[in-house]
mmCIF file of C-alpha atoms in Angstrom:
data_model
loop_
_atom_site.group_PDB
_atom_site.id
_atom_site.type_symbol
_atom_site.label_atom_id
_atom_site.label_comp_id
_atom_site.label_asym_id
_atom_site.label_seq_id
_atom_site.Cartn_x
_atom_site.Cartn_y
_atom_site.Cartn_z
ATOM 1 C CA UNK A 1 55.663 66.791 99.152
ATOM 2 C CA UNK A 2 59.508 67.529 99.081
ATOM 3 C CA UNK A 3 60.382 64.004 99.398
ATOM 4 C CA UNK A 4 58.660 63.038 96.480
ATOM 5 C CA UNK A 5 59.448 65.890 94.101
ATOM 6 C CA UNK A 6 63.137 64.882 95.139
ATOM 7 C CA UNK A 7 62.431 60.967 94.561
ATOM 8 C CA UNK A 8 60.814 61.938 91.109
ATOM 9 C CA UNK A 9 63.704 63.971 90.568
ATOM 10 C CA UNK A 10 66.347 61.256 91.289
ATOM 11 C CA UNK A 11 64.338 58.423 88.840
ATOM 12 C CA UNK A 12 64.288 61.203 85.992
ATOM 13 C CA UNK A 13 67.697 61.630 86.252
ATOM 14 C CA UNK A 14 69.298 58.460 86.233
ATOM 15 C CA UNK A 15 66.499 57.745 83.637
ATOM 16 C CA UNK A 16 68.493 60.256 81.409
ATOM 17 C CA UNK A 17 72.210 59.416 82.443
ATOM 18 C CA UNK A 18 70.951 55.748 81.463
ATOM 19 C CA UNK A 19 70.033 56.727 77.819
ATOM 20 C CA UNK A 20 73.037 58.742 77.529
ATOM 21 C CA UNK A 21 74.927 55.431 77.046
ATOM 22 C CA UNK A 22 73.175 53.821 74.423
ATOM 23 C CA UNK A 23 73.422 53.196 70.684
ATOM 24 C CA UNK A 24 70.858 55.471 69.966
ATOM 25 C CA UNK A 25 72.931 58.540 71.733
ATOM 26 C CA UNK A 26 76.181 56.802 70.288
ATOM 27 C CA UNK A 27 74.457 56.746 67.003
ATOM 28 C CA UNK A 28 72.903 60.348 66.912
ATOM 29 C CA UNK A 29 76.113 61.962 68.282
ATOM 30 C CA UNK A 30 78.203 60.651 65.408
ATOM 31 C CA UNK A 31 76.044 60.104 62.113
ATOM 32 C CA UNK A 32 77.072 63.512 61.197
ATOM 33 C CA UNK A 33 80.220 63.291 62.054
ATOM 34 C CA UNK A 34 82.872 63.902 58.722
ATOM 35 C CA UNK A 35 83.889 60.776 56.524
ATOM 36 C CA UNK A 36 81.231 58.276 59.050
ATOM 37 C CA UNK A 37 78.879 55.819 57.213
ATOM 38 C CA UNK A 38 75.900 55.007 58.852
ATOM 39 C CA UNK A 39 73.640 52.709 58.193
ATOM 40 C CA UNK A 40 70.174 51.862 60.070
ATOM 41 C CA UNK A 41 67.978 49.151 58.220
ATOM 42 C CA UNK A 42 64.276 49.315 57.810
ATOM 43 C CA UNK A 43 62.077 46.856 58.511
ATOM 44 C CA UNK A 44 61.509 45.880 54.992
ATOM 45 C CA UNK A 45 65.011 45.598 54.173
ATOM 46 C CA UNK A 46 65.095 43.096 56.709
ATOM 47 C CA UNK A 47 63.554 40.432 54.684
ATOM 48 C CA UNK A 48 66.451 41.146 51.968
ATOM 49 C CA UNK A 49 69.754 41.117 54.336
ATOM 50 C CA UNK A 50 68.108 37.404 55.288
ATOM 51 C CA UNK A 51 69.462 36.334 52.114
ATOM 52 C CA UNK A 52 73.014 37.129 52.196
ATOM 53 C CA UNK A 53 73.610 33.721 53.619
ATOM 54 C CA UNK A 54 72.182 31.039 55.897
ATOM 55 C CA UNK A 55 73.821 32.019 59.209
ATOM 56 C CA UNK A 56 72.352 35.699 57.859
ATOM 57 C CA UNK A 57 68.615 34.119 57.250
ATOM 58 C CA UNK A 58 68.922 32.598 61.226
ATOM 59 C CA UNK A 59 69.766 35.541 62.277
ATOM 60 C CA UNK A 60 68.058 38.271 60.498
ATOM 61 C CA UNK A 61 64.997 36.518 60.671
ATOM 62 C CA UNK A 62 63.912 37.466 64.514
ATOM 63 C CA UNK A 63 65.833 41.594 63.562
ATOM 64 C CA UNK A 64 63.959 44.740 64.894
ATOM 65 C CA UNK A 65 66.469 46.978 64.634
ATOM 66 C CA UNK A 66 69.254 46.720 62.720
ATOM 67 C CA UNK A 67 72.395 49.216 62.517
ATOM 68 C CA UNK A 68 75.933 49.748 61.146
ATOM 69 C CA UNK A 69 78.466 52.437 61.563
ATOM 70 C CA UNK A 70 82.015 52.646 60.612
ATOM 71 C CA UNK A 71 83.843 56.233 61.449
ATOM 72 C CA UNK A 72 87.820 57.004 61.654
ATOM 73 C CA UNK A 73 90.100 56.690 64.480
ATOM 74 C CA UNK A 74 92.814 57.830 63.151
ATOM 75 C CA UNK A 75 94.746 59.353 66.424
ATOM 76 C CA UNK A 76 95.407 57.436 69.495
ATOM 77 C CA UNK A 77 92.973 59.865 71.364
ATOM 78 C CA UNK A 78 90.341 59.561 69.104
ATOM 79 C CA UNK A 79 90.633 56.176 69.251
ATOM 80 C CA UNK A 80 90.778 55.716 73.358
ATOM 81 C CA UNK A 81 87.760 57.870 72.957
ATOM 82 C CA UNK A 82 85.693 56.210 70.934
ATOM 83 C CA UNK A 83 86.909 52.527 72.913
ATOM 84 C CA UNK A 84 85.819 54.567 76.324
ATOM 85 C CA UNK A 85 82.775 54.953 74.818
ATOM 86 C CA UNK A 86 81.495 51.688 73.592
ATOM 87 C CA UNK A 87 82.569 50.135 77.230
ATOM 88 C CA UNK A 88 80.117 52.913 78.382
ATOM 89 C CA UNK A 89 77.462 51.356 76.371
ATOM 90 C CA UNK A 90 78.088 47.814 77.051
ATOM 91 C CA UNK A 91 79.269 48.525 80.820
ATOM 92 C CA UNK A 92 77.111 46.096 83.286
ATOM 93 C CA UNK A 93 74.022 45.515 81.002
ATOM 94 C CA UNK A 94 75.979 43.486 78.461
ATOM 95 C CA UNK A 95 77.551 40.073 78.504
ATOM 96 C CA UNK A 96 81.043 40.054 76.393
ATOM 97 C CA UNK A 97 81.476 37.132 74.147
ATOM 98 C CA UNK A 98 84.726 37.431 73.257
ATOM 99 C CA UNK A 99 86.940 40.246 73.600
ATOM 100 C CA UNK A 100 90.626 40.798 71.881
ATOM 101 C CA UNK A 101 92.486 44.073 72.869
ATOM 102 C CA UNK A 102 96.084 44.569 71.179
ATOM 103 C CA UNK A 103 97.461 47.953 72.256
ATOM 104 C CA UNK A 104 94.356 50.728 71.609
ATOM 105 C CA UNK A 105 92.917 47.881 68.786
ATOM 106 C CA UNK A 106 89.202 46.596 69.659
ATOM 107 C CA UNK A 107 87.075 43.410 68.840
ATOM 108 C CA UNK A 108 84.170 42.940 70.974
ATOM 109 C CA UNK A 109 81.397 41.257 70.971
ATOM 110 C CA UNK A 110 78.805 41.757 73.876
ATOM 111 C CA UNK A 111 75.203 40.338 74.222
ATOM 112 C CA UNK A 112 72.284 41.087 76.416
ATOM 113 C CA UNK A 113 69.879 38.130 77.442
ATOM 114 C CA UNK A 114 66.122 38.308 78.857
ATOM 115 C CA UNK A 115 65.161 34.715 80.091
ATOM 116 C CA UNK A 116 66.285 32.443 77.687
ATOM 117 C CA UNK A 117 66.982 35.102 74.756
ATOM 118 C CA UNK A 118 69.358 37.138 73.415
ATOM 119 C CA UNK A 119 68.030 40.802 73.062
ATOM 120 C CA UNK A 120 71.038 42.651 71.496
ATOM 121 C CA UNK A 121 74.213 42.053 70.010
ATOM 122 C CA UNK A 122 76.750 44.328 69.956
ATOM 123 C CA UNK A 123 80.142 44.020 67.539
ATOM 124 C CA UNK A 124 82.555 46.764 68.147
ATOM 125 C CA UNK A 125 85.763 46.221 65.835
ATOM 126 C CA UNK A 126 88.657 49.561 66.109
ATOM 127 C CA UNK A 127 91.890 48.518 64.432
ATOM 128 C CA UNK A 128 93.357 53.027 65.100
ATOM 129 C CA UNK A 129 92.433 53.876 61.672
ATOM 130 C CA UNK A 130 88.841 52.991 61.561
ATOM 131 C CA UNK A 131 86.073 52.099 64.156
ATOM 132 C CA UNK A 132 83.029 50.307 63.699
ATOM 133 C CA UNK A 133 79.594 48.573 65.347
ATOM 134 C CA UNK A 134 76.970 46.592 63.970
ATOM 135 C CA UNK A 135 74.198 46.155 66.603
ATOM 136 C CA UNK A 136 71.273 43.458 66.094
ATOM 137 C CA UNK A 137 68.063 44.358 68.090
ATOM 138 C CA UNK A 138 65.303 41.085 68.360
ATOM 139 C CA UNK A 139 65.442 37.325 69.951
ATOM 140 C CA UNK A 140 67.871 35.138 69.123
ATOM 141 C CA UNK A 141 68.974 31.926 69.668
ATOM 142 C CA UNK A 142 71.677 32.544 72.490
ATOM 143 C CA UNK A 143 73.029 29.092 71.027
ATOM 144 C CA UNK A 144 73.099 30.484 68.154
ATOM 145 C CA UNK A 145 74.750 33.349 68.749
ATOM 146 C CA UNK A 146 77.146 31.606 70.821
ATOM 147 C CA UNK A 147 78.120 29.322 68.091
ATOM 148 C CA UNK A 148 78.228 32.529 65.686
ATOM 149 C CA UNK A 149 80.750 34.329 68.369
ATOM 150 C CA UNK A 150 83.027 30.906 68.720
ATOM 151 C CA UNK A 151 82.944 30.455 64.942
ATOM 152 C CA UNK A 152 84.086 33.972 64.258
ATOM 153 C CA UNK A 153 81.369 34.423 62.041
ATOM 154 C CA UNK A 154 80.316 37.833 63.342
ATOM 155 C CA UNK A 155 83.304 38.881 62.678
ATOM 156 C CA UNK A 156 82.371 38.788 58.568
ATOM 157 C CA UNK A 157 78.812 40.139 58.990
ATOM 158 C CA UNK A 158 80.013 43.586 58.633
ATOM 159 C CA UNK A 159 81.490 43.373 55.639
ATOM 160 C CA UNK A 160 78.827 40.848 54.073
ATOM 161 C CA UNK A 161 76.461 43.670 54.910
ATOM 162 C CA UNK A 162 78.204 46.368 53.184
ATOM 163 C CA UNK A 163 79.272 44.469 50.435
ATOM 164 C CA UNK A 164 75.944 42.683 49.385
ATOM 165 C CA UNK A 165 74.147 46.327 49.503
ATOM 166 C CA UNK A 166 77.437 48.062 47.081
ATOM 167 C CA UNK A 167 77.416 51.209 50.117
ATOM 168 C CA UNK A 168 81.208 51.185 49.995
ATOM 169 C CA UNK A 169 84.080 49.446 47.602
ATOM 170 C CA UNK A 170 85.442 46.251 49.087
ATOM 171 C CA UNK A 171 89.023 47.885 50.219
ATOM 172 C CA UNK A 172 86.931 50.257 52.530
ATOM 173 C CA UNK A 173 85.123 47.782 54.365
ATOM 174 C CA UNK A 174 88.159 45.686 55.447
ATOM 175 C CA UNK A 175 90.357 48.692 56.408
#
């Protein structure tokens, strides 16, 4: 009986250190945080981002979950933190793409695959005045998304996203 109250015990919590480092916890601990935009797409909406261009349409198209947030890093500890934690949440589950570092300054982008799909993407850009993700939830085309990541072109999205939807002027976005 003791050895499986202390198995179920064990599996419960690594089950909740696990979720801990996720974009859901990442998410939830900092919507609230002050001068943080945060943006998490409906389903319906969906169908309307697919429009913002063709690269968009490909990828939106196959989209469960779709989610943006851009939040200062203004100080180098803040910003350290903030890098700590997105290499929490990518850590061994995600594949990087490409990665630039340049001091404290950020620009990843990390995928996970099932089989022959890509499951998530995850594009974490910090330049030590402002941080930001946008994280893609669905199948993709991991030649797609490959080509996307080589092309740069996830490197735009962001912005495109933003902009198309008027949630913040055009000098905010590319700070």
């Amino acid at each position: 009986m003791f050895k499986k109250l202390s198995i179920l015990i064990l599996i419960l919590l690594v089950a909740g250190c696990g979720s801990y480092n996720s974009i859901d916890a990442f998410y939830n601990a900092h919507k609230d945080d002050s001068q943080v935009t945060a943006i998490r797409v409906p389903q319906f909406m969906l169908t309307l981002l697919s429009n913002i261009s063709p690269e968009m349409k490909s990828l939106i198209g196959n989209t469960r979950d779709l989610r943006y947030m851009q939040f200062p890093s203004t100080t180098p500890e803040r910003t350290q933190y903030l890098n700590n934690q997105m290499n929490s949440i990518t850590g061994n589950s995600f594949i990087e793409v490409f990665r630039k570092n340049d001091e404290l300054k950020r620009n990843v982008i990390s995928i996970r695959e099932k089989r022959n799909a890509v499951k998530e993407i995850l594009i974490y850009n910090n330049n030590t005045v402002r941080g930001s993700f946008l994280y893609f939830n669905g199948n993709f085309d991991p030649v797609k998304v490959r080509e996307m990541a080589k092309n740069s072109e996830f490197n735009e999205l962001p912005g495109k996203l933003v902009q198309d939807f008027n949630m913040l002027p055009p000098e905010e976005v590319n700070e």
